[in-house]
Short mmCIF file of the C-alpha atoms (twelve columns), coordinates in Angstrom:
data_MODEL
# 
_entry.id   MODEL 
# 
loop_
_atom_site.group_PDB 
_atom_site.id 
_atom_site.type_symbol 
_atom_site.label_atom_id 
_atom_site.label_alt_id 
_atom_site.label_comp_id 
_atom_site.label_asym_id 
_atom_site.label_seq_id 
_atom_site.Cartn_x 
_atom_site.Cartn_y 
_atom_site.Cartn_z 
_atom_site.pdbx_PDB_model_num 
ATOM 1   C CA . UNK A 1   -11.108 6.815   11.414  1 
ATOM 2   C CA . UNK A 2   -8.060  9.000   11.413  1 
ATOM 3   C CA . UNK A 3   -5.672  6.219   10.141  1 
ATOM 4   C CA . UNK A 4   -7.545  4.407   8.160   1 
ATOM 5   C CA . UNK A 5   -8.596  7.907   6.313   1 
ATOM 6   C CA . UNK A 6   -4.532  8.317   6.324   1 
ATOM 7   C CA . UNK A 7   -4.286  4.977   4.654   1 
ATOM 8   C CA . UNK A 8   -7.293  6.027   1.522   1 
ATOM 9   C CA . UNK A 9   -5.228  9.204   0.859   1 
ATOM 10  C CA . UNK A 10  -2.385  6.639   0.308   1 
ATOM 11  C CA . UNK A 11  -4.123  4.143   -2.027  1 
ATOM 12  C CA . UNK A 12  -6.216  6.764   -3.617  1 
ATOM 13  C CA . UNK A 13  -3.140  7.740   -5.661  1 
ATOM 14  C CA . UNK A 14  -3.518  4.381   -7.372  1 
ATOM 15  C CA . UNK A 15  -7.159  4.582   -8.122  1 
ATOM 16  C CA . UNK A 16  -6.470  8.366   -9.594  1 
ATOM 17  C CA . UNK A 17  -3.268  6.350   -11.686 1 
ATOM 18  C CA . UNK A 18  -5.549  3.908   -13.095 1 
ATOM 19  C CA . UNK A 19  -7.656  6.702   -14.913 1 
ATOM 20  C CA . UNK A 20  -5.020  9.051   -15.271 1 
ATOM 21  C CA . UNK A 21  -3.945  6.424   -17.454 1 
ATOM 22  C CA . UNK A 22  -6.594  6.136   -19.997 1 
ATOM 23  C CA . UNK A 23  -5.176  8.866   -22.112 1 
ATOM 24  C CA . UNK A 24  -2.125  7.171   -22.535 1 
ATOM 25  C CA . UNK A 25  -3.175  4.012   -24.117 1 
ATOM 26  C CA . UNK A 26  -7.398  3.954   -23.455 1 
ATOM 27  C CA . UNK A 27  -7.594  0.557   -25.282 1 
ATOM 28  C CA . UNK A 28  -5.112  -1.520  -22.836 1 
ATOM 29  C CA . UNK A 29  -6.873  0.491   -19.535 1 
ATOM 30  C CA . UNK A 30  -10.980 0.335   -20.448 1 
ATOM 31  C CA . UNK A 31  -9.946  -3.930  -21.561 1 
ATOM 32  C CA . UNK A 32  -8.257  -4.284  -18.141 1 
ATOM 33  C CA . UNK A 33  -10.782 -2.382  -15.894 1 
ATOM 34  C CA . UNK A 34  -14.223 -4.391  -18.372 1 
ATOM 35  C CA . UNK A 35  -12.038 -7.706  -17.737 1 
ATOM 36  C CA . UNK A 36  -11.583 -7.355  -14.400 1 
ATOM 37  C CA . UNK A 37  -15.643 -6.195  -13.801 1 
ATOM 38  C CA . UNK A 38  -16.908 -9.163  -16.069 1 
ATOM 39  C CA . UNK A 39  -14.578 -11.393 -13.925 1 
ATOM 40  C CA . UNK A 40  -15.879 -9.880  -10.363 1 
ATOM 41  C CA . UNK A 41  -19.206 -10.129 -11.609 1 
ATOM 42  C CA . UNK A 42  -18.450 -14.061 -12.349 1 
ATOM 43  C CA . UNK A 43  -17.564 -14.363 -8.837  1 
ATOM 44  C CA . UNK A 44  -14.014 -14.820 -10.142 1 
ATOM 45  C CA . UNK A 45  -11.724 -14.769 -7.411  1 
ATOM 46  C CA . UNK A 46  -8.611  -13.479 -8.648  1 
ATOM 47  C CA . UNK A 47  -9.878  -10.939 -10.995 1 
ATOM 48  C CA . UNK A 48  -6.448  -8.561  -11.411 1 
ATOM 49  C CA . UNK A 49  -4.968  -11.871 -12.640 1 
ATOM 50  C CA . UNK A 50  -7.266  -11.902 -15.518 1 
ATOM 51  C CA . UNK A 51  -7.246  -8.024  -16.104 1 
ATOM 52  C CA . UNK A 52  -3.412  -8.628  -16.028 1 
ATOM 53  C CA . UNK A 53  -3.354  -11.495 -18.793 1 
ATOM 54  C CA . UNK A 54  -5.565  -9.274  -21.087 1 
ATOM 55  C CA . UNK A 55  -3.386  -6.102  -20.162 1 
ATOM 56  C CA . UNK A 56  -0.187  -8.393  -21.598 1 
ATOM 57  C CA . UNK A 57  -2.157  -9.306  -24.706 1 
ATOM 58  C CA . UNK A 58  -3.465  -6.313  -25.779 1 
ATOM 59  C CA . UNK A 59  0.317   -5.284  -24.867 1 
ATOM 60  C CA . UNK A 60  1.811   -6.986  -27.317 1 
ATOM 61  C CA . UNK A 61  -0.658  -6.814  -30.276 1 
ATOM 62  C CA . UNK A 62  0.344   -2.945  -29.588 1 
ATOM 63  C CA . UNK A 63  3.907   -3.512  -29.881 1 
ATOM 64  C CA . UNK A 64  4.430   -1.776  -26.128 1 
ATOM 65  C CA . UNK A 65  6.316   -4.352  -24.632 1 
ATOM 66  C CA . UNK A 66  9.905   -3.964  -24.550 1 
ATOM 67  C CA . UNK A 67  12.085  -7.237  -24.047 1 
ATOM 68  C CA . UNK A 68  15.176  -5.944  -25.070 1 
ATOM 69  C CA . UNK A 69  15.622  -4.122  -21.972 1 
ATOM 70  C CA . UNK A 70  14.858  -7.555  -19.594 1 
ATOM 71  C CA . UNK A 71  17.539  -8.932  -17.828 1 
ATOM 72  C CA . UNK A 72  17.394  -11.815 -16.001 1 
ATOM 73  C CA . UNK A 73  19.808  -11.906 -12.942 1 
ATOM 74  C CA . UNK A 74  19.648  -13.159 -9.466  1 
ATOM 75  C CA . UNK A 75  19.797  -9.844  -6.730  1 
ATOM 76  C CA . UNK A 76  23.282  -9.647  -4.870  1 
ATOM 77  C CA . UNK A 77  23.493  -8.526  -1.323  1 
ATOM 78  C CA . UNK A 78  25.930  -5.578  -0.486  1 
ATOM 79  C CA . UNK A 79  27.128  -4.904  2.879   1 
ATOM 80  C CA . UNK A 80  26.732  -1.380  3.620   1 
ATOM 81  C CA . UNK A 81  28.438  0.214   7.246   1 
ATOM 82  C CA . UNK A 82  26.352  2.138   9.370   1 
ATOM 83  C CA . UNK A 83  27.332  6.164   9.528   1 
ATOM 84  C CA . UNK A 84  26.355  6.516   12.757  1 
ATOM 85  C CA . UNK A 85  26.756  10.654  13.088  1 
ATOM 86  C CA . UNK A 86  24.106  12.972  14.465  1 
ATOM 87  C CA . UNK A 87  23.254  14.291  11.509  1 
ATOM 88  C CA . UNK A 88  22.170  10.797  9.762   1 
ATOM 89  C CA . UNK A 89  20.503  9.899   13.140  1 
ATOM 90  C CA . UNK A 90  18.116  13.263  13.033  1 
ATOM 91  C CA . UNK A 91  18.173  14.170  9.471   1 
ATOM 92  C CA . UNK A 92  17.613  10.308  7.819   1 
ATOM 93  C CA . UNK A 93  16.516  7.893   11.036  1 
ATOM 94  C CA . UNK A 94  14.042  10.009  12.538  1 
ATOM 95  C CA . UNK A 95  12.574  10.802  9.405   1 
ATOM 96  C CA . UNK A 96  11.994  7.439   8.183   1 
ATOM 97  C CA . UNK A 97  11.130  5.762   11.717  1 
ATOM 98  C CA . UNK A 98  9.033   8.591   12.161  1 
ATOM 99  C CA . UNK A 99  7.271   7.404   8.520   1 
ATOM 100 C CA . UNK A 100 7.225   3.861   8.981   1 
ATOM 101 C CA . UNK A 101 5.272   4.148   12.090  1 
ATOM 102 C CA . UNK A 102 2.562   6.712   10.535  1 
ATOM 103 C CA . UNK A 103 2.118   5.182   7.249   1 
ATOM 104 C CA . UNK A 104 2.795   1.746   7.516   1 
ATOM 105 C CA . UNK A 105 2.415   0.184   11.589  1 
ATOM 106 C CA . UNK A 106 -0.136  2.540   12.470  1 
ATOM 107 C CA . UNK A 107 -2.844  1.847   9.397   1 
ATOM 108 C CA . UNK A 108 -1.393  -1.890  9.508   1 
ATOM 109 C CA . UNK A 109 -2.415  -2.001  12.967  1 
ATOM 110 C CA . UNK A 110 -5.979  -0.304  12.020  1 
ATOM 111 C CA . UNK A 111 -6.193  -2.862  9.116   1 
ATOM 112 C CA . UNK A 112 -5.652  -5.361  11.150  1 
ATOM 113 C CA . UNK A 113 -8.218  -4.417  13.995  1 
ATOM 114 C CA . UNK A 114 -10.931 -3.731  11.407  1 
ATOM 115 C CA . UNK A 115 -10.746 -7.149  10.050  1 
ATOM 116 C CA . UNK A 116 -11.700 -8.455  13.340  1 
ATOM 117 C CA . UNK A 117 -7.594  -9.339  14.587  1 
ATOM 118 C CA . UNK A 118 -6.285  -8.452  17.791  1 
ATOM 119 C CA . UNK A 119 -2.547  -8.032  17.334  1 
ATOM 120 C CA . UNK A 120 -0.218  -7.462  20.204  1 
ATOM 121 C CA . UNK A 121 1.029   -4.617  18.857  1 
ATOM 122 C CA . UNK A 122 4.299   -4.413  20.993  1 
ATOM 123 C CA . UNK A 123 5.046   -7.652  19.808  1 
ATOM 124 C CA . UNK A 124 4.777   -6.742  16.356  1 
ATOM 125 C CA . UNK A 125 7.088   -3.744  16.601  1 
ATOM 126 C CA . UNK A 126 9.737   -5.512  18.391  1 
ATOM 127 C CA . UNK A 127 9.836   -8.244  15.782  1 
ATOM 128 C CA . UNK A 128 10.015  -5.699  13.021  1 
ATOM 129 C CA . UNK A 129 12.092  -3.528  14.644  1 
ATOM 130 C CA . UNK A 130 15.000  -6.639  14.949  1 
ATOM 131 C CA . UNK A 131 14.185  -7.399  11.197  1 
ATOM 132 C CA . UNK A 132 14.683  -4.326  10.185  1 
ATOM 133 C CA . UNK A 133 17.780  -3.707  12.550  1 
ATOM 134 C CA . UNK A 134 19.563  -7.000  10.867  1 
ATOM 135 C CA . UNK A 135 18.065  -6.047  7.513   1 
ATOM 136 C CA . UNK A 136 19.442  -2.545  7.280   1 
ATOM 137 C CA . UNK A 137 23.174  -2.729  6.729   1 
ATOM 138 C CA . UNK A 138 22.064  -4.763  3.455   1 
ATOM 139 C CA . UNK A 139 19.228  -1.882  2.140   1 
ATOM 140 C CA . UNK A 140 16.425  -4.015  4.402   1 
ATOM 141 C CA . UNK A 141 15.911  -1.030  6.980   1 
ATOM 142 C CA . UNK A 142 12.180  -0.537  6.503   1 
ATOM 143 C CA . UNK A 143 10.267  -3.842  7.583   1 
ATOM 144 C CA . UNK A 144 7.090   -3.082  9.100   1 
ATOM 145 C CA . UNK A 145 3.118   -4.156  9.290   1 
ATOM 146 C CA . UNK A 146 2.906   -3.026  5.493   1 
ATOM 147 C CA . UNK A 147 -0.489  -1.363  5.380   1 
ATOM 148 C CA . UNK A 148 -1.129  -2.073  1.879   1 
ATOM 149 C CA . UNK A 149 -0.290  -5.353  1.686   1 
ATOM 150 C CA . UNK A 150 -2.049  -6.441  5.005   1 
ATOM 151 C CA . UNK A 151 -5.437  -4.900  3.100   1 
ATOM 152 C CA . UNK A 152 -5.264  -7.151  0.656   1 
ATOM 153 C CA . UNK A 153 -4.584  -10.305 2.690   1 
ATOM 154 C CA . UNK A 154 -7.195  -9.766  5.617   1 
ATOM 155 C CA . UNK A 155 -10.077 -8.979  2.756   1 
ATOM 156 C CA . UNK A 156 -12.828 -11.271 2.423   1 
ATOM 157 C CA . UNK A 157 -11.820 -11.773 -1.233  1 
ATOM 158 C CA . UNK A 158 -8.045  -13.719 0.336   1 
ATOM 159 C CA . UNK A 159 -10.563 -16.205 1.584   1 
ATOM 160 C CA . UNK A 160 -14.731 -16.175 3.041   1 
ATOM 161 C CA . UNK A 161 -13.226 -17.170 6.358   1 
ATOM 162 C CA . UNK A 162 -11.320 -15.071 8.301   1 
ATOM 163 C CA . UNK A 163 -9.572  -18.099 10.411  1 
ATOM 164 C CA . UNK A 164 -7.675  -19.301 6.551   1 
ATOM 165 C CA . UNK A 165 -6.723  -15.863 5.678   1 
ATOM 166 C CA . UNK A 166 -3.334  -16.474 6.698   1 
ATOM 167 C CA . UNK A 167 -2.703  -18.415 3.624   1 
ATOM 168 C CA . UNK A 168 -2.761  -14.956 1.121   1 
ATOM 169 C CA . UNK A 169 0.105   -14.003 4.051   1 
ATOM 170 C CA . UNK A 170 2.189   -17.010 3.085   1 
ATOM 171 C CA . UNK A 171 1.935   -17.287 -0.853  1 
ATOM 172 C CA . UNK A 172 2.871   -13.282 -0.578  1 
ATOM 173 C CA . UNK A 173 5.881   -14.000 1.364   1 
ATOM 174 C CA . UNK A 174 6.611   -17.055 -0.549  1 
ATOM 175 C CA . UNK A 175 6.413   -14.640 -3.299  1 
ATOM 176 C CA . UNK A 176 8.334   -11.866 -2.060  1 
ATOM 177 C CA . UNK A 177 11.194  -13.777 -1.419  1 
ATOM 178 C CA . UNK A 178 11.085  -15.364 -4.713  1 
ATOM 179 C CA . UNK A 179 11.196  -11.629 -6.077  1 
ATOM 180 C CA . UNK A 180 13.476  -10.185 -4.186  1 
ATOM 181 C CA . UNK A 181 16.013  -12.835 -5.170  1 
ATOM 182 C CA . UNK A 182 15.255  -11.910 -9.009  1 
ATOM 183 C CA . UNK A 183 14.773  -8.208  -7.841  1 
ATOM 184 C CA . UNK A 184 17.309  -7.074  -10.481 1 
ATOM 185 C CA . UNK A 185 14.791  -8.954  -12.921 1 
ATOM 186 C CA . UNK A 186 11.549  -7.215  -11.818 1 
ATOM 187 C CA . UNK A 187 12.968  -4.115  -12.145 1 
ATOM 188 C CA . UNK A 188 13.593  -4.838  -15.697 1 
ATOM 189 C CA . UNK A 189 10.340  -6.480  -16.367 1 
ATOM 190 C CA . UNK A 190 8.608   -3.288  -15.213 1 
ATOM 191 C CA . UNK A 191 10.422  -1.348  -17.295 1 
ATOM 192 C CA . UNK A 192 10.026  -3.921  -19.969 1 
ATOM 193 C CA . UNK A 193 6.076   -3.202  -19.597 1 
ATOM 194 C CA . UNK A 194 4.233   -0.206  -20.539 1 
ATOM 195 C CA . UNK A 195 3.144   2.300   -18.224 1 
ATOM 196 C CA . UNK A 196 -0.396  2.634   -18.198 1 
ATOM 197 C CA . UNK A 197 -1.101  -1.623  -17.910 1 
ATOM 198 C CA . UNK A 198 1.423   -1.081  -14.884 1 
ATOM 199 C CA . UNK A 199 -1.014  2.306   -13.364 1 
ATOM 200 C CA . UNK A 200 -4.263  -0.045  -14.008 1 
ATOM 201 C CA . UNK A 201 -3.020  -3.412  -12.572 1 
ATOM 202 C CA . UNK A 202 -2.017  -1.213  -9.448  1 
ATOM 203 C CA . UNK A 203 -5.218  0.625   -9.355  1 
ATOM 204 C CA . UNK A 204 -7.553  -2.509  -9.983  1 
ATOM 205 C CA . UNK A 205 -5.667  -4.622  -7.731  1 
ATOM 206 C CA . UNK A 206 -5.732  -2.152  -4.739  1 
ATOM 207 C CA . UNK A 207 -9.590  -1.278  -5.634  1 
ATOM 208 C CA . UNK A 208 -10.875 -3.243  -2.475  1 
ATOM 209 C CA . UNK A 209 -8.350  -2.495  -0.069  1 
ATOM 210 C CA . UNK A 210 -9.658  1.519   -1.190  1 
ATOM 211 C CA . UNK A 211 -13.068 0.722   -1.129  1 
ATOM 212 C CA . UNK A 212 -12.611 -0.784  2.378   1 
ATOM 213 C CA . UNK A 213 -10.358 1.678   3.564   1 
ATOM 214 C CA . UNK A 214 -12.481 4.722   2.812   1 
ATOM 215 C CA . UNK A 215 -15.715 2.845   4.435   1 
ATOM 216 C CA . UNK A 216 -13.970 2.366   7.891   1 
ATOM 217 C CA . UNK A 217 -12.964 6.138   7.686   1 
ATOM 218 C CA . UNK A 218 -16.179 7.465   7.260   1 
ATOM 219 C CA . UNK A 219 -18.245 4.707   9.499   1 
ATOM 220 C CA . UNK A 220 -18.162 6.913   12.678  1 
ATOM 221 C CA . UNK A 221 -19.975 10.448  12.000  1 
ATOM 222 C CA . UNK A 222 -18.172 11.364  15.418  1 
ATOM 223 C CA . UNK A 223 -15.302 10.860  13.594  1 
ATOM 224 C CA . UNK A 224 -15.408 11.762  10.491  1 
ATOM 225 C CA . UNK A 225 -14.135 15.290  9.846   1 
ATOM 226 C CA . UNK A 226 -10.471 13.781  11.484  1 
ATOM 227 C CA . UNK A 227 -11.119 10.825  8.963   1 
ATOM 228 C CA . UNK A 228 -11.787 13.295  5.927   1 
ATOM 229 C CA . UNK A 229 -9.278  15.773  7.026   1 
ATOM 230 C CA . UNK A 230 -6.255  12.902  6.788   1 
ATOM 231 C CA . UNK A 231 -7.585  11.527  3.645   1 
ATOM 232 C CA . UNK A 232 -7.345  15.012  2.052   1 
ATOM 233 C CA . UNK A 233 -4.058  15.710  3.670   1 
ATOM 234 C CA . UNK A 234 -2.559  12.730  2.491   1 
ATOM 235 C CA . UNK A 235 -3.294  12.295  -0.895  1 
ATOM 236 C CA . UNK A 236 -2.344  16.043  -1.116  1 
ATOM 237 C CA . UNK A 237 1.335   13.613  -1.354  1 
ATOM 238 C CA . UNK A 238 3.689   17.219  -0.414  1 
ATOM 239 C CA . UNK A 239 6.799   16.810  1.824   1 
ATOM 240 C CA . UNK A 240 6.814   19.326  5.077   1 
ATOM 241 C CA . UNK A 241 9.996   19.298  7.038   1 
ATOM 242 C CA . UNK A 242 11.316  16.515  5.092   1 
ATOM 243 C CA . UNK A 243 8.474   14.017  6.286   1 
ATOM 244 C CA . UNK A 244 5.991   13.236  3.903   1 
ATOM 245 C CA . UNK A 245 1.964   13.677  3.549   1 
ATOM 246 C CA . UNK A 246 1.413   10.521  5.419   1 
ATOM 247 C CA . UNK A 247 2.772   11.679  8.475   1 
ATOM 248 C CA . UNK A 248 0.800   14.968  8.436   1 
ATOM 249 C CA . UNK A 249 -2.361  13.811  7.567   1 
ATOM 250 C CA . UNK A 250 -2.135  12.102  10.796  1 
ATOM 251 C CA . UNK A 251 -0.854  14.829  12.971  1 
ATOM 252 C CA . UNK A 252 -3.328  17.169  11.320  1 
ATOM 253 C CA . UNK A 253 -6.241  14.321  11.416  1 
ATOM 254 C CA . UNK A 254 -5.788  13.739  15.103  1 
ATOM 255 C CA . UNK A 255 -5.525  17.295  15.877  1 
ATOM 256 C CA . UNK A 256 -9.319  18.433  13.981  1 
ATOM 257 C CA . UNK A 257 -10.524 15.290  15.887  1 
ATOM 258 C CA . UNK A 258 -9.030  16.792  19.176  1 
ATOM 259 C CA . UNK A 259 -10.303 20.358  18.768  1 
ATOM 260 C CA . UNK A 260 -14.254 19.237  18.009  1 
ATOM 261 C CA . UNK A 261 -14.390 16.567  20.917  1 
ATOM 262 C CA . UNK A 262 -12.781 19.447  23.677  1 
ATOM 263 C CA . UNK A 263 -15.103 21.631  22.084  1 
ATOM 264 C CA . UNK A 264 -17.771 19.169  22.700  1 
ATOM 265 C CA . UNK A 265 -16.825 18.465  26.252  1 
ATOM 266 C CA . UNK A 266 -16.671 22.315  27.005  1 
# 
């Protein structure tokens, strides 16, 4: 309950973005969030793709989209040495090992159990932790379980059966490396786009992983107030110590949870 209520604080930011961003340009939003209902409602199963077609349309009859500023490039790697001091080893590696296991590997793990998966989770770790090991001299240092991303692929709407969900995990990888190759070009195709159809495709596409998210933290009433406590915590999104909300709203999660049960046992 604790890290999956760490994990809503996290996409709850991108709900709040998708109405946040109705002042902005309320035509675009309400046509992307009706488009994306009517399509759900259809039994569509890729609904964001139609919200995001209409988003683009409506777009450009606005004159919002930007293609002056596109560039289409292919990404370079650069080779970057390790400074291996004790100051970047305490003040940068901690920090962000210290992240990656809170808010990625830890609610990618609960993701993972909730959808009925039993990963090894040493396993897992070790594989990531070579990735990211061979990764980081060239700016790939944070490889992990990806929370977010293993929401949407272990949902029911990747595939009915849980035994072929493993196909969402391929076309995304298929289609992360295809970005990341033209990562110079997505950068400038976001900035190419307006802001608010960027806020609603990310809120409307992360809508079920949310939705699913918040339901597993709240299941349990035994553990609820640890589940409500990290939700709270983290989509409070402050910075203590130089680790982010994430981190605390587990540490502070797991802590309410500990206090009630040894008051229970007492």
């Amino acid at each position: 309950s604790v890290v999956m209520g760490m994990l809503a604080g996290v996409l709850i930011r991108f709900g709040f973005g998708l109405f946040n961003a109705i002042p902005e340009d309320a035509a675009l939003v309400l046509a992307m969030i009706a488009v994306f209902y009517l399509l759900r409602r259809l039994e569509f199963r890729a609904p964001t793709v139609g919200a995001l077609v209409v988003g683009i349309i409506v777009a450009a009859l606005g004159n919002t989209i930007h293609l002056e500023s596109l560039n289409i490039a292919l990404a370079t790697p650069v080779y970057t040495p390790p400074s291996l001091t004790l100051q970047t080893l305490l003040g940068v590696a901690l920090p962000l090992a210290a992240l990656a296991l809170t808010a990625q590997n830890a609610p990618g793990q609960a993701v993972l159990k909730n959808a009925g998966y039993n990963l090894p989770i040493n396993g897992a770790l070790v594989v990531t932790g070579l990735a990211s090991l061979l990764g980081a001299p060239f700016g790939g240092h944070g490889i992990t379980l990806a929370a977010i991303t293993a929401t949407l692929v272990t949902g029911p709407e990747s595939h009915p059966d849980k035994d072929l969900r493993y196909g969402a995990g391929v076309a995304t990888g298929l289609w992360y490396l295809l970005l990341g190759i033209f990562g110079a070009t997505l950068v400038s195709v976001f900035t190419a786009l307006p802001h608010p159809l960027i806020a609603a495709i990310a809120g409307l596409g992360l809508l079920g992983a949310l939705s699913s998210s918040l339901a597993a933290s709240m299941s349990d009433p035994q553990s609820r107030d640890g589940g409500l406590i990290a939700l709270l915590c983290t989509a409070a999104n402050f910075t203590l110590l130089g680790i982010g909300a994430p981190f605390w709203g587990l540490v502070f999660g797991v802590a309410v949870e500990w206090v009630l049960r040894w008051r229970k046992k007492s």
